[in-house]
């Protein structure tokens, strides 16, 4: 157990990360149970969000190890060995952080593609999906090979290294942009639908969570700016670690809300479900996939 008196900043970062990870894991587990064992129609997006959740759990574990070895303490109080261990855990946390975000965004876009059948929307969806996949590949491999040889990231030996702060700021800016794009993408389609109060409330809930993710992403960027200007990065890093964990887990919640909002699609009037037995509305928007009626 981490001693809160010895390292209160590290303990706080870990506690927040664990809390959000537990909530996200429960939400995703309920969704996957429904899709696999009740509806019996899992999709690719379900596998993606399952792996994203595993990555989020691994991120929390990496934060735990960082806190255990000194994240949150002043750098001059840490031994060289502890600094190496913190840096190694931090390196691992970057990889699973970017992988979790990329998989979650991809899962959301695949759900969009399934739920909204219009050709223009699906082309836009695939375009954004390509951006997300490219961004994820870049961030994951960029994090792994931030230094060559790789171990120079934590040993600080002479090596060829990417400007880490420039890379993090660039990645954060693209991440925030894709968050906004994913939230705004279905708006033109949704705006044309005739929705009741209940359906509108469901959509408000989904996009409220999406808006919160954008805010969290911006707060994480702010914490990165603070670290870049810090002379004591081990002491100032808990804020960035906390926001990274919160971001991945809240983004997972968006995926679940998109999937489960008012019965996975029934929140949009005019969508066809087995219960409606062929009933159509003036929107002529249909969903025939059994995964849309969880």
Short mmCIF file of C-alpha atoms in Angstrom, two decimals:
data_model
loop_
_atom_site.label_atom_id
_atom_site.label_comp_id
_atom_site.label_asym_id
_atom_site.label_seq_id
_atom_site.Cartn_x
_atom_site.Cartn_y
_atom_site.Cartn_z
CA UNK A 1 0.00 0.00 0.00
CA UNK A 2 1.18 3.53 -0.81
CA UNK A 3 1.81 5.66 2.27
CA UNK A 4 -0.32 8.79 1.95
CA UNK A 5 1.68 10.61 4.63
CA UNK A 6 4.98 9.96 2.90
CA UNK A 7 3.70 10.80 -0.60
CA UNK A 8 0.28 12.54 -0.48
CA UNK A 9 0.45 13.84 -4.05
CA UNK A 10 1.21 10.42 -5.48
CA UNK A 11 -1.47 8.82 -3.29
CA UNK A 12 -4.09 11.32 -4.46
CA UNK A 13 -3.25 10.70 -8.13
CA UNK A 14 -3.52 6.95 -7.59
CA UNK A 15 -6.81 7.16 -5.65
CA UNK A 16 -8.50 9.25 -8.36
CA UNK A 17 -7.18 6.95 -11.09
CA UNK A 18 -8.41 3.83 -9.31
CA UNK A 19 -11.87 5.34 -8.71
CA UNK A 20 -12.41 6.33 -12.35
CA UNK A 21 -10.96 3.06 -13.63
CA UNK A 22 -13.28 0.99 -11.44
CA UNK A 23 -16.36 2.94 -12.62
CA UNK A 24 -15.36 2.65 -16.28
CA UNK A 25 -14.58 -1.06 -15.95
CA UNK A 26 -17.98 -1.76 -14.38
CA UNK A 27 -19.76 0.15 -17.16
CA UNK A 28 -17.88 -1.63 -19.93
CA UNK A 29 -18.33 -5.03 -18.25
CA UNK A 30 -22.10 -4.55 -18.13
CA UNK A 31 -22.16 -3.55 -21.78
CA UNK A 32 -20.03 -6.53 -22.85
CA UNK A 33 -22.11 -8.94 -20.78
CA UNK A 34 -25.23 -7.67 -22.52
CA UNK A 35 -23.72 -7.89 -25.98
CA UNK A 36 -22.13 -11.31 -25.56
CA UNK A 37 -24.60 -13.17 -23.37
CA UNK A 38 -28.01 -11.49 -23.79
CA UNK A 39 -28.12 -10.08 -27.32
CA UNK A 40 -25.42 -12.51 -28.49
CA UNK A 41 -24.29 -10.11 -31.20
CA UNK A 42 -20.90 -8.61 -30.32
CA UNK A 43 -19.28 -6.32 -32.85
CA UNK A 44 -15.73 -5.24 -33.59
CA UNK A 45 -16.34 -2.13 -31.50
CA UNK A 46 -16.95 -4.33 -28.45
CA UNK A 47 -13.56 -6.00 -28.81
CA UNK A 48 -11.92 -2.60 -29.23
CA UNK A 49 -13.50 -1.14 -26.11
CA UNK A 50 -12.58 -4.27 -24.15
CA UNK A 51 -8.91 -3.85 -25.08
CA UNK A 52 -9.15 -0.09 -24.41
CA UNK A 53 -10.41 -0.84 -20.90
CA UNK A 54 -7.53 -3.25 -20.30
CA UNK A 55 -5.14 -0.49 -21.39
CA UNK A 56 -6.83 1.91 -18.98
CA UNK A 57 -6.33 -0.59 -16.16
CA UNK A 58 -2.66 -0.95 -17.15
CA UNK A 59 -2.36 2.85 -17.09
CA UNK A 60 -3.60 2.89 -13.50
CA UNK A 61 -1.10 0.16 -12.61
CA UNK A 62 1.69 2.22 -14.20
CA UNK A 63 0.58 5.26 -12.17
CA UNK A 64 0.64 3.10 -9.03
CA UNK A 65 4.25 2.09 -9.71
CA UNK A 66 5.22 5.69 -10.46
CA UNK A 67 3.73 6.80 -7.14
CA UNK A 68 5.36 3.89 -5.32
CA UNK A 69 8.81 4.86 -6.56
CA UNK A 70 8.51 8.59 -6.06
CA UNK A 71 6.13 10.42 -8.40
CA UNK A 72 4.79 13.25 -6.27
CA UNK A 73 7.99 13.65 -4.28
CA UNK A 74 10.69 16.24 -4.86
CA UNK A 75 13.29 15.02 -7.34
CA UNK A 76 16.22 15.72 -5.02
CA UNK A 77 14.81 13.24 -2.48
CA UNK A 78 14.81 10.32 -4.95
CA UNK A 79 17.68 7.93 -5.52
CA UNK A 80 19.03 7.34 -9.03
CA UNK A 81 17.48 3.86 -8.98
CA UNK A 82 14.05 5.24 -8.03
CA UNK A 83 14.27 7.85 -10.79
CA UNK A 84 14.96 5.07 -13.30
CA UNK A 85 11.98 3.06 -12.06
CA UNK A 86 9.65 6.09 -12.19
CA UNK A 87 10.80 6.92 -15.73
CA UNK A 88 10.34 3.33 -16.87
CA UNK A 89 6.78 3.21 -15.48
CA UNK A 90 6.08 6.61 -17.05
CA UNK A 91 7.30 5.32 -20.44
CA UNK A 92 4.91 2.35 -20.16
CA UNK A 93 2.04 4.64 -19.12
CA UNK A 94 2.39 6.73 -22.29
CA UNK A 95 2.02 3.68 -24.51
CA UNK A 96 -1.15 2.34 -22.87
CA UNK A 97 -2.60 5.86 -22.54
CA UNK A 98 -2.42 6.54 -26.27
CA UNK A 99 -3.54 3.02 -27.14
CA UNK A 100 -6.59 3.30 -24.86
CA UNK A 101 -7.62 6.63 -26.37
CA UNK A 102 -7.18 5.41 -29.94
CA UNK A 103 -9.14 2.21 -29.40
CA UNK A 104 -11.98 4.04 -27.65
CA UNK A 105 -12.27 6.67 -30.39
CA UNK A 106 -12.23 3.91 -33.01
CA UNK A 107 -14.97 2.02 -31.17
CA UNK A 108 -17.17 5.13 -31.06
CA UNK A 109 -16.69 5.79 -34.77
CA UNK A 110 -17.52 2.18 -35.68
CA UNK A 111 -20.76 2.54 -33.70
CA UNK A 112 -21.52 5.78 -35.55
CA UNK A 113 -20.93 3.98 -38.85
CA UNK A 114 -23.34 1.21 -37.89
CA UNK A 115 -26.05 3.45 -36.46
CA UNK A 116 -26.13 6.24 -39.08
CA UNK A 117 -26.51 4.66 -42.55
CA UNK A 118 -26.35 7.76 -44.78
CA UNK A 119 -23.56 7.60 -47.37
CA UNK A 120 -22.14 11.08 -46.74
CA UNK A 121 -22.00 10.49 -43.01
CA UNK A 122 -20.31 7.13 -43.40
CA UNK A 123 -17.67 8.59 -45.72
CA UNK A 124 -16.98 11.32 -43.16
CA UNK A 125 -16.89 8.66 -40.46
CA UNK A 126 -14.33 6.57 -42.34
CA UNK A 127 -12.24 9.68 -42.97
CA UNK A 128 -12.13 10.54 -39.28
CA UNK A 129 -11.51 6.87 -38.46
CA UNK A 130 -8.42 6.94 -40.72
CA UNK A 131 -7.16 10.04 -38.91
CA UNK A 132 -7.65 8.37 -35.52
CA UNK A 133 -5.89 5.17 -36.61
CA UNK A 134 -2.97 7.13 -38.06
CA UNK A 135 -2.75 9.29 -34.93
CA UNK A 136 -2.81 6.21 -32.69
CA UNK A 137 -0.05 4.45 -34.63
CA UNK A 138 2.09 7.58 -34.50
CA UNK A 139 1.59 8.21 -30.78
CA UNK A 140 2.16 4.59 -29.73
CA UNK A 141 5.29 4.06 -31.81
CA UNK A 142 6.47 7.60 -31.10
CA UNK A 143 6.23 6.83 -27.38
CA UNK A 144 7.99 3.47 -27.67
CA UNK A 145 10.85 4.89 -29.73
CA UNK A 146 10.99 8.35 -28.16
CA UNK A 147 14.66 7.55 -27.59
CA UNK A 148 16.97 5.27 -29.56
CA UNK A 149 18.11 3.10 -27.91
CA UNK A 150 14.76 2.76 -26.13
CA UNK A 151 16.22 2.33 -22.63
CA UNK A 152 17.77 5.79 -22.83
CA UNK A 153 14.31 7.14 -21.97
CA UNK A 154 14.81 5.98 -18.37
CA UNK A 155 18.59 5.58 -18.08
CA UNK A 156 19.22 9.08 -19.52
CA UNK A 157 22.25 7.76 -21.38
CA UNK A 158 23.45 9.47 -24.53
CA UNK A 159 20.95 8.78 -27.31
CA UNK A 160 18.89 10.24 -30.13
CA UNK A 161 15.61 11.42 -28.56
CA UNK A 162 12.55 13.22 -29.87
CA UNK A 163 11.75 16.57 -28.29
CA UNK A 164 9.30 15.07 -25.80
CA UNK A 165 7.40 18.22 -24.89
CA UNK A 166 6.95 19.21 -28.53
CA UNK A 167 5.62 15.72 -29.25
CA UNK A 168 3.28 15.74 -26.23
CA UNK A 169 1.85 19.15 -27.08
CA UNK A 170 1.32 18.15 -30.72
CA UNK A 171 -0.34 14.90 -29.67
CA UNK A 172 -2.54 16.70 -27.15
CA UNK A 173 -3.68 19.24 -29.76
CA UNK A 174 -4.60 16.48 -32.23
CA UNK A 175 -6.31 14.53 -29.45
CA UNK A 176 -8.48 17.51 -28.48
CA UNK A 177 -9.31 18.19 -32.14
CA UNK A 178 -10.45 14.59 -32.72
CA UNK A 179 -12.53 14.71 -29.52
CA UNK A 180 -14.43 17.73 -30.81
CA UNK A 181 -14.74 16.18 -34.28
CA UNK A 182 -16.23 12.97 -32.86
CA UNK A 183 -18.78 14.93 -30.83
CA UNK A 184 -19.76 17.21 -33.73
CA UNK A 185 -19.77 14.57 -36.49
CA UNK A 186 -23.33 13.22 -35.94
CA UNK A 187 -24.89 16.63 -35.21
CA UNK A 188 -26.15 17.35 -38.76
CA UNK A 189 -27.83 13.92 -38.93
CA UNK A 190 -29.34 14.17 -35.46
CA UNK A 191 -30.60 17.69 -36.10
CA UNK A 192 -32.83 16.41 -38.93
CA UNK A 193 -34.54 13.86 -36.71
CA UNK A 194 -37.79 14.50 -34.86
CA UNK A 195 -37.08 13.64 -31.24
CA UNK A 196 -39.25 13.51 -28.15
CA UNK A 197 -38.24 14.82 -24.73
CA UNK A 198 -36.98 11.45 -23.57
CA UNK A 199 -34.85 10.97 -26.65
CA UNK A 200 -33.47 14.50 -26.42
CA UNK A 201 -32.57 13.91 -22.77
CA UNK A 202 -30.64 10.79 -23.76
CA UNK A 203 -28.69 12.68 -26.41
CA UNK A 204 -27.98 15.56 -24.03
CA UNK A 205 -26.52 13.04 -21.59
CA UNK A 206 -24.27 11.52 -24.24
CA UNK A 207 -22.93 14.82 -25.55
CA UNK A 208 -22.57 16.27 -22.05
CA UNK A 209 -20.13 13.46 -21.27
CA UNK A 210 -18.43 14.14 -24.60
CA UNK A 211 -18.06 17.81 -23.73
CA UNK A 212 -16.58 16.85 -20.36
CA UNK A 213 -13.94 14.74 -22.13
CA UNK A 214 -12.90 17.77 -24.17
CA UNK A 215 -12.59 19.80 -20.96
CA UNK A 216 -10.50 17.05 -19.34
CA UNK A 217 -8.25 16.90 -22.43
CA UNK A 218 -7.68 20.64 -22.18
CA UNK A 219 -6.93 20.39 -18.45
CA UNK A 220 -4.42 17.63 -19.19
CA UNK A 221 -2.77 19.89 -21.77
CA UNK A 222 -2.58 22.61 -19.13
CA UNK A 223 -0.85 20.19 -16.76
CA UNK A 224 1.65 19.32 -19.51
CA UNK A 225 2.44 23.02 -19.89
CA UNK A 226 3.06 23.19 -16.14
CA UNK A 227 5.44 20.21 -16.30
CA UNK A 228 7.32 21.67 -19.26
CA UNK A 229 8.03 24.79 -17.17
CA UNK A 230 8.78 22.84 -14.00
CA UNK A 231 12.18 22.45 -12.38
CA UNK A 232 10.85 19.56 -10.28
CA UNK A 233 8.97 17.29 -12.69
CA UNK A 234 8.60 14.29 -10.38
CA UNK A 235 6.81 16.56 -7.89
CA UNK A 236 4.57 18.21 -10.50
CA UNK A 237 3.71 15.13 -12.59
CA UNK A 238 0.76 13.76 -10.51
CA UNK A 239 -1.65 16.27 -12.09
CA UNK A 240 -0.84 15.08 -15.62
CA UNK A 241 -1.05 11.45 -14.52
CA UNK A 242 -4.43 12.06 -12.90
CA UNK A 243 -5.93 13.85 -15.91
CA UNK A 244 -4.58 11.17 -18.26
CA UNK A 245 -6.37 8.45 -16.31
CA UNK A 246 -9.58 10.48 -15.97
CA UNK A 247 -9.54 11.21 -19.71
CA UNK A 248 -9.20 7.59 -20.81
CA UNK A 249 -11.91 6.40 -18.43
CA UNK A 250 -14.41 9.18 -19.18
CA UNK A 251 -13.90 8.66 -22.91
CA UNK A 252 -14.72 5.00 -22.32
CA UNK A 253 -17.96 6.16 -20.69
CA UNK A 254 -18.86 8.07 -23.87
CA UNK A 255 -18.50 4.85 -25.82
CA UNK A 256 -20.81 3.06 -23.38
CA UNK A 257 -23.37 5.89 -23.44
CA UNK A 258 -23.41 5.95 -27.24
CA UNK A 259 -23.97 2.21 -27.10
CA UNK A 260 -26.61 2.17 -24.36
CA UNK A 261 -28.33 5.54 -24.71
CA UNK A 262 -32.04 4.81 -24.41
CA UNK A 263 -31.64 1.28 -25.66
CA UNK A 264 -28.80 1.66 -28.12
CA UNK A 265 -30.55 3.52 -30.85
CA UNK A 266 -34.14 3.67 -29.71
CA UNK A 267 -33.45 7.17 -28.44
CA UNK A 268 -33.70 8.24 -32.08
CA UNK A 269 -37.29 8.21 -33.21
CA UNK A 270 -37.71 6.40 -36.48
CA UNK A 271 -35.16 3.72 -35.79
CA UNK A 272 -36.52 0.26 -36.33
CA UNK A 273 -36.15 -2.38 -33.61
CA UNK A 274 -37.51 -5.92 -33.28
CA UNK A 275 -40.17 -4.53 -30.93
CA UNK A 276 -41.36 -2.04 -33.49
CA UNK A 277 -41.92 -4.93 -35.96
CA UNK A 278 -41.30 -2.90 -39.04
CA UNK A 279 -42.76 0.40 -37.90
CA UNK A 280 -41.21 3.35 -39.70
CA UNK A 281 -41.22 7.06 -39.00
CA UNK A 282 -40.96 10.05 -41.29
CA UNK A 283 -37.19 10.12 -40.85
CA UNK A 284 -36.85 6.81 -42.75
CA UNK A 285 -33.80 6.05 -40.60
CA UNK A 286 -33.66 2.33 -39.83
CA UNK A 287 -31.57 0.12 -37.63
CA UNK A 288 -31.87 -3.58 -38.35
CA UNK A 289 -28.81 -4.80 -36.47
CA UNK A 290 -29.76 -6.71 -33.29
CA UNK A 291 -26.87 -4.95 -31.55
CA UNK A 292 -28.92 -1.75 -31.70
CA UNK A 293 -31.56 -2.94 -29.28
CA UNK A 294 -29.62 -3.85 -26.15
#
